[in-house]
Every structure is written in structure tokens, then in C-alpha cells.
Amino acid sequence: METIKDIFFFIKDRKKFILAPVIIVLLLLGFLIVIGGGSSLAPFIYTLF
């Protein structure tokens, strides 16, 4: 959680709001990988890529 806080404060302090969409996309891809790894939804997620 400390890393996430650091990234959030970096974006806020440096006003680098252009990084927010990149971070959101990376988090969504990570979430899909975690969900797709061991669930019955894996075949459906793999068809997206």
C-alpha cells in the first residue's frame, strides 16, 4: 500500500495527471490477469486478447 500512496502523492504534488490513465490501465490489466489465472472465466478473458 505504501507504493500506491507514493505514486498517488507523486501525481498530486508534481501535477502529472497525464499518468493517471496509464496507471488505471495497468491496474485493470493486472486485475484481469489475477482473475483469469484461476477462475472459470479464464476462457472468456483470453478471447479478449
Short mmCIF file of N, CA and C in Angstrom, two decimals:
data_model
loop_
_atom_site.label_atom_id
_atom_site.label_comp_id
_atom_site.label_asym_id
_atom_site.label_seq_id
_atom_site.Cartn_x
_atom_site.Cartn_y
_atom_site.Cartn_z
N MET A 1 0.83 -1.20 0.00
CA MET A 1 0.00 0.00 0.00
C MET A 1 0.87 1.26 0.00
N GLU A 2 2.07 1.16 0.52
CA GLU A 2 2.95 2.33 0.58
C GLU A 2 3.33 2.80 -0.83
N THR A 3 3.54 1.86 -1.73
CA THR A 3 3.90 2.22 -3.10
C THR A 3 2.75 2.95 -3.79
N ILE A 4 1.54 2.47 -3.57
CA ILE A 4 0.38 3.13 -4.18
C ILE A 4 0.23 4.54 -3.64
N LYS A 5 0.44 4.72 -2.34
CA LYS A 5 0.39 6.07 -1.77
C LYS A 5 1.46 6.97 -2.37
N ASP A 6 2.66 6.44 -2.53
CA ASP A 6 3.75 7.23 -3.11
C ASP A 6 3.43 7.66 -4.54
N ILE A 7 2.89 6.76 -5.32
CA ILE A 7 2.52 7.11 -6.70
C ILE A 7 1.43 8.17 -6.71
N PHE A 8 0.44 8.02 -5.85
CA PHE A 8 -0.65 8.99 -5.78
C PHE A 8 -0.12 10.37 -5.39
N PHE A 9 0.74 10.43 -4.38
CA PHE A 9 1.29 11.72 -3.95
C PHE A 9 2.21 12.32 -4.99
N PHE A 10 2.94 11.49 -5.74
CA PHE A 10 3.78 11.99 -6.82
C PHE A 10 2.94 12.67 -7.88
N ILE A 11 1.86 12.00 -8.28
CA ILE A 11 0.97 12.58 -9.30
C ILE A 11 0.36 13.88 -8.78
N LYS A 12 -0.05 13.88 -7.54
CA LYS A 12 -0.70 15.06 -6.96
C LYS A 12 0.27 16.22 -6.80
N ASP A 13 1.46 15.95 -6.26
CA ASP A 13 2.42 17.02 -5.99
C ASP A 13 3.03 17.59 -7.26
N ARG A 14 3.37 16.74 -8.20
CA ARG A 14 4.03 17.18 -9.43
C ARG A 14 3.05 17.58 -10.52
N LYS A 15 1.76 17.39 -10.25
CA LYS A 15 0.69 17.70 -11.20
C LYS A 15 0.90 16.97 -12.54
N LYS A 16 1.23 15.70 -12.44
CA LYS A 16 1.40 14.84 -13.61
C LYS A 16 0.14 14.01 -13.83
N PHE A 17 -0.96 14.67 -14.04
CA PHE A 17 -2.24 13.98 -14.15
C PHE A 17 -2.34 13.15 -15.43
N ILE A 18 -1.42 13.35 -16.35
CA ILE A 18 -1.42 12.57 -17.58
C ILE A 18 -1.05 11.11 -17.29
N LEU A 19 -0.43 10.85 -16.14
CA LEU A 19 -0.05 9.48 -15.77
C LEU A 19 -1.23 8.67 -15.23
N ALA A 20 -2.28 9.32 -14.83
CA ALA A 20 -3.42 8.62 -14.23
C ALA A 20 -4.03 7.57 -15.17
N PRO A 21 -4.29 7.88 -16.43
CA PRO A 21 -4.86 6.84 -17.30
C PRO A 21 -3.93 5.65 -17.49
N VAL A 22 -2.64 5.88 -17.53
CA VAL A 22 -1.68 4.79 -17.69
C VAL A 22 -1.74 3.87 -16.48
N ILE A 23 -1.79 4.44 -15.30
CA ILE A 23 -1.84 3.65 -14.08
C ILE A 23 -3.15 2.88 -13.99
N ILE A 24 -4.24 3.50 -14.39
CA ILE A 24 -5.54 2.82 -14.36
C ILE A 24 -5.55 1.63 -15.31
N VAL A 25 -5.01 1.80 -16.49
CA VAL A 25 -4.96 0.69 -17.46
C VAL A 25 -4.09 -0.44 -16.93
N LEU A 26 -2.95 -0.11 -16.34
CA LEU A 26 -2.07 -1.14 -15.78
C LEU A 26 -2.76 -1.90 -14.65
N LEU A 27 -3.50 -1.19 -13.81
CA LEU A 27 -4.22 -1.85 -12.73
C LEU A 27 -5.32 -2.77 -13.26
N LEU A 28 -6.02 -2.32 -14.30
CA LEU A 28 -7.06 -3.16 -14.89
C LEU A 28 -6.48 -4.42 -15.54
N LEU A 29 -5.35 -4.27 -16.22
CA LEU A 29 -4.72 -5.44 -16.82
C LEU A 29 -4.23 -6.42 -15.75
N GLY A 30 -3.68 -5.89 -14.68
CA GLY A 30 -3.25 -6.74 -13.58
C GLY A 30 -4.42 -7.47 -12.96
N PHE A 31 -5.54 -6.77 -12.80
CA PHE A 31 -6.74 -7.39 -12.25
C PHE A 31 -7.25 -8.50 -13.16
N LEU A 32 -7.22 -8.28 -14.46
CA LEU A 32 -7.66 -9.32 -15.40
C LEU A 32 -6.74 -10.53 -15.35
N ILE A 33 -5.46 -10.31 -15.18
CA ILE A 33 -4.52 -11.43 -15.10
C ILE A 33 -4.77 -12.26 -13.84
N VAL A 34 -5.03 -11.58 -12.73
CA VAL A 34 -5.29 -12.28 -11.48
C VAL A 34 -6.59 -13.06 -11.56
N ILE A 35 -7.62 -12.44 -12.08
CA ILE A 35 -8.92 -13.10 -12.20
C ILE A 35 -8.86 -14.24 -13.21
N GLY A 36 -8.17 -14.01 -14.33
CA GLY A 36 -8.13 -15.01 -15.40
C GLY A 36 -7.24 -16.19 -15.10
N GLY A 37 -6.38 -16.07 -14.13
CA GLY A 37 -5.45 -17.15 -13.84
C GLY A 37 -6.08 -18.37 -13.24
N GLY A 38 -7.06 -18.20 -12.37
CA GLY A 38 -7.57 -19.37 -11.68
C GLY A 38 -9.07 -19.43 -11.57
N SER A 39 -9.77 -18.93 -12.52
CA SER A 39 -11.22 -18.96 -12.42
C SER A 39 -11.83 -19.62 -13.65
N SER A 40 -13.11 -19.82 -13.58
CA SER A 40 -13.81 -20.42 -14.72
C SER A 40 -14.05 -19.39 -15.82
N LEU A 41 -13.75 -18.13 -15.55
CA LEU A 41 -13.90 -17.09 -16.56
C LEU A 41 -12.69 -16.98 -17.48
N ALA A 42 -11.66 -17.75 -17.23
CA ALA A 42 -10.41 -17.65 -17.97
C ALA A 42 -10.61 -17.78 -19.49
N PRO A 43 -11.37 -18.75 -19.99
CA PRO A 43 -11.52 -18.84 -21.45
C PRO A 43 -12.15 -17.60 -22.07
N PHE A 44 -13.04 -16.96 -21.34
CA PHE A 44 -13.69 -15.77 -21.87
C PHE A 44 -12.77 -14.56 -21.85
N ILE A 45 -11.91 -14.47 -20.82
CA ILE A 45 -10.97 -13.36 -20.74
C ILE A 45 -9.89 -13.51 -21.80
N TYR A 46 -9.45 -14.74 -22.06
CA TYR A 46 -8.41 -14.96 -23.05
C TYR A 46 -8.87 -14.60 -24.46
N THR A 47 -10.16 -14.68 -24.72
CA THR A 47 -10.64 -14.31 -26.04
C THR A 47 -10.57 -12.81 -26.28
N LEU A 48 -10.47 -12.02 -25.21
CA LEU A 48 -10.33 -10.57 -25.37
C LEU A 48 -8.97 -10.20 -25.95
N PHE A 49 -7.98 -11.02 -25.68
CA PHE A 49 -6.62 -10.71 -26.13
C PHE A 49 -6.26 -11.60 -27.28
#
